[in-house]
Each structure stands twice: as structure tokens, then as C-alpha cells.
PDB file of C-alpha atoms and ligand atoms in Angstrom:
ATOM      1  CA  MET A   1       0.826   8.946 -68.679  1.00 45.00           C
ATOM      2  CA  SER A   2      -1.443   7.398 -66.835  1.00 45.00           C
ATOM      3  CA  LYS A   3      -4.276   8.075 -69.448  1.00 51.00           C
ATOM      4  CA  HIS A   4      -5.310   4.653 -69.765  1.00 65.00           C
ATOM      5  CA  ILE A   5      -6.667   4.412 -66.203  1.00 87.00           C
ATOM      6  CA  GLY A   6      -8.743   7.630 -66.892  1.00 94.00           C
ATOM      7  CA  VAL A   7      -7.217  10.003 -64.507  1.00 97.00           C
ATOM      8  CA  GLN A   8      -6.262  13.292 -65.622  1.00 97.00           C
ATOM      9  CA  MET A   9      -4.609  16.552 -64.934  1.00 97.00           C
ATOM     10  CA  LEU A  10      -6.682  19.178 -66.078  1.00 98.00           C
ATOM     11  CA  GLU A  11      -6.121  23.105 -66.316  1.00 98.00           C
ATOM     12  CA  PHE A  12      -8.777  25.325 -64.891  1.00 97.00           C
ATOM     13  CA  PRO A  13      -9.157  29.378 -66.376  1.00 92.00           C
ATOM     14  CA  GLN A  14      -8.029  31.766 -64.689  1.00 94.00           C
ATOM     15  CA  LYS A  15      -9.345  35.274 -64.346  1.00 94.00           C
ATOM     16  CA  GLY A  16      -6.118  36.723 -62.507  1.00 90.00           C
ATOM     17  CA  ASP A  17      -5.814  40.495 -62.402  1.00 95.00           C
ATOM     18  CA  ASP A  18      -4.717  43.194 -60.635  1.00 96.00           C
ATOM     19  CA  ARG A  19      -6.570  41.841 -57.255  1.00 97.00           C
ATOM     20  CA  GLY A  20      -5.572  38.346 -57.114  1.00 97.00           C
ATOM     21  CA  HIS A  21      -5.792  35.609 -58.760  1.00 96.00           C
ATOM     22  CA  LEU A  22      -9.524  33.307 -59.671  1.00 97.00           C
ATOM     23  CA  VAL A  23      -9.748  30.004 -60.934  1.00 97.00           C
ATOM     24  CA  ILE A  24     -12.853  28.591 -62.108  1.00 97.00           C
ATOM     25  CA  VAL A  25     -14.169  25.222 -62.056  1.00 97.00           C
ATOM     26  CA  GLU A  26     -17.254  23.985 -63.031  1.00 97.00           C
ATOM     27  CA  GLY A  27     -19.214  21.191 -63.019  1.00 98.00           C
ATOM     28  CA  MET A  28     -20.111  18.982 -66.840  1.00 98.00           C
ATOM     29  CA  ALA A  29     -17.671  22.072 -67.944  1.00 97.00           C
ATOM     30  CA  ASP A  30     -14.900  22.045 -66.560  1.00 97.00           C
ATOM     31  CA  ILE A  31     -14.949  18.773 -64.958  1.00 98.00           C
ATOM     32  CA  PRO A  32     -17.025  15.749 -66.033  1.00 97.00           C
ATOM     33  CA  PHE A  33     -19.362  15.460 -63.234  1.00 98.00           C
ATOM     34  CA  GLU A  34     -21.650  17.479 -61.163  1.00 98.00           C
ATOM     35  CA  ILE A  35     -21.009  18.568 -58.172  1.00 98.00           C
ATOM     36  CA  LYS A  36     -22.596  17.046 -55.189  1.00 98.00           C
ATOM     37  CA  ARG A  37     -19.878  17.284 -52.095  1.00 98.00           C
ATOM     38  CA  ILE A  38     -17.044  19.620 -51.803  1.00 98.00           C
ATOM     39  CA  PHE A  39     -15.223  18.479 -48.471  1.00 98.00           C
ATOM     40  CA  TYR A  40     -11.051  19.650 -47.942  1.00 98.00           C
ATOM     41  CA  ILE A  41      -8.320  17.879 -45.571  1.00 98.00           C
ATOM     42  CA  TYR A  42      -5.484  20.378 -44.101  1.00 98.00           C
ATOM     43  CA  GLY A  43      -3.370  19.573 -41.434  1.00 98.00           C
ATOM     44  CA  SER A  44      -1.650  16.680 -42.049  1.00 98.00           C
ATOM     45  CA  ALA A  45       1.611  15.599 -40.981  1.00 98.00           C
ATOM     46  CA  SER A  46       4.302  14.977 -44.141  1.00 98.00           C
ATOM     47  CA  ASP A  47       4.341  11.339 -42.881  1.00 98.00           C
ATOM     48  CA  VAL A  48       0.604  10.602 -42.785  1.00 98.00           C
ATOM     49  CA  ILE A  49      -1.226   8.372 -45.605  1.00 98.00           C
ATOM     50  CA  ARG A  50      -4.969   9.674 -46.604  1.00 98.00           C
ATOM     51  CA  GLY A  51      -7.595   7.967 -48.511  1.00 98.00           C
ATOM     52  CA  GLN A  52      -6.028   3.961 -48.712  1.00 98.00           C
ATOM     53  CA  HIS A  53      -9.830   3.281 -50.184  1.00 98.00           C
ATOM     54  CA  ALA A  54     -11.827   2.850 -54.254  1.00 98.00           C
ATOM     55  CA  ASN A  55     -14.954   3.969 -54.620  1.00 98.00           C
ATOM     56  CA  ARG A  56     -17.316   2.228 -57.134  1.00 98.00           C
ATOM     57  CA  LYS A  57     -19.091   5.219 -57.343  1.00 98.00           C
ATOM     58  CA  SER A  58     -17.586   8.408 -56.715  1.00 98.00           C
ATOM     59  CA  GLU A  59     -15.519  10.334 -59.488  1.00 98.00           C
ATOM     60  CA  PHE A  60     -13.281  13.588 -58.081  1.00 98.00           C
ATOM     61  CA  LEU A  61     -11.471  16.047 -58.728  1.00 98.00           C
ATOM     62  CA  LEU A  62      -8.439  16.691 -56.435  1.00 98.00           C
ATOM     63  CA  VAL A  63      -6.628  20.672 -56.293  1.00 98.00           C
ATOM     64  CA  ASN A  64      -4.421  21.546 -53.523  1.00 98.00           C
ATOM     65  CA  VAL A  65      -5.679  25.364 -53.154  1.00 98.00           C
ATOM     66  CA  ALA A  66      -2.696  26.216 -50.516  1.00 98.00           C
ATOM     67  CA  GLY A  67       0.570  23.900 -50.549  1.00 98.00           C
ATOM     68  CA  SER A  68       1.322  20.798 -51.828  1.00 98.00           C
ATOM     69  CA  SER A  69       0.757  16.803 -51.970  1.00 98.00           C
ATOM     70  CA  LYS A  70       1.099  13.924 -53.675  1.00 98.00           C
ATOM     71  CA  VAL A  71      -1.718  11.763 -55.401  1.00 98.00           C
ATOM     72  CA  CYS A  72      -1.258   7.949 -55.670  1.00 98.00           C
ATOM     73  CA  VAL A  73      -3.581   6.695 -58.419  1.00 98.00           C
ATOM     74  CA  LYS A  74      -4.058   2.571 -59.232  1.00 98.00           C
ATOM     75  CA  ASP A  75      -6.277   1.027 -61.050  1.00 97.00           C
ATOM     76  CA  GLY A  76      -6.315  -2.951 -59.337  1.00 96.00           C
ATOM     77  CA  LYS A  77      -4.579  -4.221 -62.744  1.00 95.00           C
ATOM     78  CA  GLY A  78      -1.319  -3.550 -62.054  1.00 95.00           C
ATOM     79  CA  ASN A  79      -1.334   0.106 -63.995  1.00 96.00           C
ATOM     80  CA  GLU A  80      -0.604   2.990 -61.464  1.00 96.00           C
ATOM     81  CA  ALA A  81       0.868   7.176 -61.706  1.00 97.00           C
ATOM     82  CA  ILE A  82       1.614   9.748 -59.198  1.00 97.00           C
ATOM     83  CA  PHE A  83       0.880  12.961 -59.757  1.00 97.00           C
ATOM     84  CA  ALA A  84       2.432  15.904 -57.475  1.00 98.00           C
ATOM     85  CA  LEU A  85      -1.036  18.960 -56.895  1.00 98.00           C
ATOM     86  CA  ASN A  86       1.379  22.250 -56.493  1.00 98.00           C
ATOM     87  CA  ARG A  87      -0.662  24.938 -58.517  1.00 98.00           C
ATOM     88  CA  PRO A  88      -3.981  26.291 -58.055  1.00 97.00           C
ATOM     89  CA  HIS A  89      -5.412  26.264 -61.293  1.00 98.00           C
ATOM     90  CA  THR A  90      -5.062  22.539 -62.043  1.00 98.00           C
ATOM     91  CA  GLY A  91      -6.222  19.190 -59.904  1.00 98.00           C
ATOM     92  CA  ILE A  92      -7.035  15.831 -60.785  1.00 98.00           C
ATOM     93  CA  TYR A  93     -10.069  14.026 -61.627  1.00 98.00           C
ATOM     94  CA  ILE A  94     -10.127  10.788 -60.706  1.00 98.00           C
ATOM     95  CA  PRO A  95     -13.338   8.692 -62.475  1.00 98.00           C
ATOM     96  CA  ALA A  96     -14.830   5.303 -59.935  1.00 98.00           C
ATOM     97  CA  MET A  97     -12.868   2.526 -58.976  1.00 98.00           C
ATOM     98  CA  ILE A  98     -10.063   3.644 -58.678  1.00 98.00           C
ATOM     99  CA  TRP A  99      -7.796   3.031 -55.432  1.00 98.00           C
ATOM    100  CA  LYS A 100      -6.045   6.920 -53.881  1.00 98.00           C
ATOM    101  CA  ASP A 101      -3.528   7.370 -51.209  1.00 98.00           C
ATOM    102  CA  MET A 102      -2.719  10.999 -50.762  1.00 98.00           C
ATOM    103  CA  TYR A 103       0.407  11.846 -48.414  1.00 98.00           C
ATOM    104  CA  ASP A 104       3.669  13.975 -48.465  1.00 98.00           C
ATOM    105  CA  PHE A 105       1.696  16.837 -47.889  1.00 98.00           C
ATOM    106  CA  SER A 106       2.816  20.357 -46.989  1.00 98.00           C
ATOM    107  CA  GLU A 107       2.255  21.416 -44.019  1.00 98.00           C
ATOM    108  CA  ASP A 108       0.181  24.587 -46.473  1.00 98.00           C
ATOM    109  CA  SER A 109      -1.306  22.245 -47.819  1.00 98.00           C
ATOM    110  CA  VAL A 110      -5.051  22.595 -48.214  1.00 98.00           C
ATOM    111  CA  LEU A 111      -6.814  20.115 -50.151  1.00 98.00           C
ATOM    112  CA  LEU A 112      -9.427  20.418 -51.901  1.00 98.00           C
ATOM    113  CA  CYS A 113     -12.027  17.131 -53.526  1.00 98.00           C
ATOM    114  CA  LEU A 114     -14.838  17.964 -55.249  1.00 98.00           C
ATOM    115  CA  ALA A 115     -16.806  14.717 -55.781  1.00 98.00           C
ATOM    116  CA  SER A 116     -20.392  13.266 -57.463  1.00 98.00           C
ATOM    117  CA  GLU A 117     -21.970  11.955 -55.444  1.00 98.00           C
ATOM    118  CA  HIS A 118     -22.944  12.664 -51.617  1.00 98.00           C
ATOM    119  CA  TYR A 119     -20.886  10.727 -48.941  1.00 98.00           C
ATOM    120  CA  ASP A 120     -22.152   7.147 -48.977  1.00 98.00           C
ATOM    121  CA  PRO A 121     -19.723   5.305 -46.240  1.00 98.00           C
ATOM    122  CA  ASP A 122     -21.071   2.011 -48.373  1.00 98.00           C
ATOM    123  CA  GLU A 123     -19.646   3.327 -51.928  1.00 98.00           C
ATOM    124  CA  TYR A 124     -16.402   3.231 -49.801  1.00 98.00           C
ATOM    125  CA  ILE A 125     -13.770  -0.234 -50.325  1.00 98.00           C
ATOM    126  CA  ARG A 126     -11.179   0.204 -48.110  1.00 98.00           C
ATOM    127  CA  ASP A 127      -9.502  -2.889 -48.475  1.00 98.00           C
ATOM    128  CA  TYR A 128      -7.095  -3.205 -51.524  1.00 98.00           C
ATOM    129  CA  ASP A 129      -7.139  -7.283 -51.902  1.00 98.00           C
ATOM    130  CA  GLU A 130     -11.384  -6.818 -52.363  1.00 98.00           C
ATOM    131  CA  PHE A 131     -10.816  -3.777 -54.788  1.00 98.00           C
ATOM    132  CA  VAL A 132      -8.248  -5.396 -56.736  1.00 98.00           C
ATOM    133  CA  LYS A 133     -11.645  -8.670 -56.697  1.00 97.00           C
ATOM    134  CA  VAL A 134     -13.297  -6.501 -57.808  1.00 97.00           C
ATOM    135  CA  ILE A 135     -11.778  -5.055 -60.739  1.00 96.00           C
ATOM    136  CA  LEU A 136     -11.536  -8.691 -61.870  1.00 94.00           C
ATOM    137  CA  ASN A 137     -15.016  -9.653 -61.543  1.00 92.00           C
ATOM    138  CA  GLU A 138     -15.875  -6.697 -63.872  1.00 85.00           C
ATOM    139  CA  LYS A 139     -13.860  -7.896 -66.584  1.00 65.00           C
ATOM    140  CA  GLU A 140     -15.509 -10.914 -67.053  1.00 56.00           C
TER     141      GLU A 140
HETATM  142  P1  TYD B 201     -11.358   9.971 -44.804  1.00 82.40           P
HETATM  143  O1  TYD B 201     -12.929   8.764 -45.943  1.00 82.40           O
HETATM  144  O2  TYD B 201     -10.862   8.623 -43.581  1.00 82.40           O
HETATM  145  O3  TYD B 201     -11.305  10.668 -45.198  1.00 82.40           O
HETATM  146  P2  TYD B 201      -9.622  10.284 -46.755  1.00 82.40           P
HETATM  147  O4  TYD B 201      -9.910   9.505 -47.275  1.00 82.40           O
HETATM  148  O5  TYD B 201      -9.848  11.334 -47.552  1.00 82.40           O
HETATM  149  O6  TYD B 201      -8.450  10.511 -45.351  1.00 82.40           O
HETATM  150  O7  TYD B 201     -12.701   9.647 -43.713  1.00 82.40           O
HETATM  151  C1  TYD B 201     -12.671  10.694 -42.841  1.00 82.40           C
HETATM  152  C2  TYD B 201     -13.690  10.665 -41.473  1.00 82.40           C
HETATM  153  O8  TYD B 201     -14.642  11.586 -42.808  1.00 82.40           O
HETATM  154  C3  TYD B 201     -14.383   9.429 -41.506  1.00 82.40           C
HETATM  155  O9  TYD B 201     -15.296   9.339 -40.314  1.00 82.40           O
HETATM  156  C4  TYD B 201     -15.750   9.256 -43.187  1.00 82.40           C
HETATM  157  C5  TYD B 201     -15.830  11.664 -42.521  1.00 82.40           C
HETATM  158  N1  TYD B 201     -16.746  11.286 -43.673  1.00 82.40           N
HETATM  159  C6  TYD B 201     -17.674  11.831 -44.249  1.00 82.40           C
HETATM  160  O10 TYD B 201     -18.783  11.705 -43.085  1.00 82.40           O
HETATM  161  N2  TYD B 201     -18.151  12.655 -45.437  1.00 82.40           N
HETATM  162  C7  TYD B 201     -17.296  12.939 -46.326  1.00 82.40           C
HETATM  163  O11 TYD B 201     -17.430  13.481 -47.231  1.00 82.40           O
HETATM  164  C8  TYD B 201     -15.815  12.435 -46.459  1.00 82.40           C
HETATM  165  C9  TYD B 201     -15.393  12.349 -46.975  1.00 82.40           C
HETATM  166  C10 TYD B 201     -15.594  11.521 -45.118  1.00 82.40           C
END
């Protein structure tokens, strides 16, 4: 559905046994980047919208390791897609230069984010109009 904008739902290997579940995500194997940073988001109310930015460099993988949330992604050229995150062994890969909004957090939501870069506030674009301008300029 949204493959053309490079965002993809990925399914990860599970090693479940009678002791419980174990899910594996290896950089450059299960996801197309080396992991330089992880952060996780929890305790967000259901009416909160997070994200609301694009990243010039960072690629991400988002996994709801507990609970659920939704992610809306936009490419700045009029294409958008909404993904539901609700299984600990599936995640959404988001390449650089994609606008993302995370919302509809369940009370028990723990949203794990793996990133390809260290944190650098200067690579964040937090204004949607600016994002669209950058995308348009990239095409030239
Ligand atoms: P923010 O980008 O608003 O989070 P989200 O997009 O997930 O809603 O980040 C919240 C605060 O945390 C902001 O002050 C920046 C800071 N921050 C870091 O210092 N390092 C990080 O890796 C991230 C993701 C955020």
C-alpha cells in the first residue's frame, strides 16, 4: 500500500517456547540500518499526537512492545498511510524524509524506537510546510 514511500511493516523472528516469547531485531539483518540509538515512549494519553516531524538523516523502526498506537506517515508529495502497531514482533520501518505522527496510544503503550543516527536536533524538520518545501527542492 505504502511501499512507494518506502515505509514498510516488518515481521521479526520469534523464538517462543514454554518460558515465553523472545523477538530478535538485528541491525543490517532484520532492519536495513545499524542501530545507533534507541528510545521509548510510554505514558502518552490517548489524545496526544507525538512525532509531528521529519528527519533529514535518521531512519527508524517503531515497535509497540506493549499496548498499541497508530502511526501516520506522509511523503510530502500527497501520499500518506496509517499503520496500527499492536504486536511486539512487528514494526514499521520509516526511511529518512518522511513526516510522522504517532497517536491513539493505549494506556499500556510502550513504543520502542530504533534509530540509525545519534540524536541531532538540527536534522529534525518540525514545520510541515518547510518539510514539503525541502521535498520539492529535492526533486529538482
Ligand atoms: P520529541 O522529538 O518531541 O519526541 P517525539 O517526536 O517522539 O514526540 O522529543 C522530546 C524531547 O526529548 C525533546 O526535548 C528532544 C528530546 N530527545 C532527545 O534528547 N534525544 C532523543 O533521542 C529524542 C528522540 C528526543
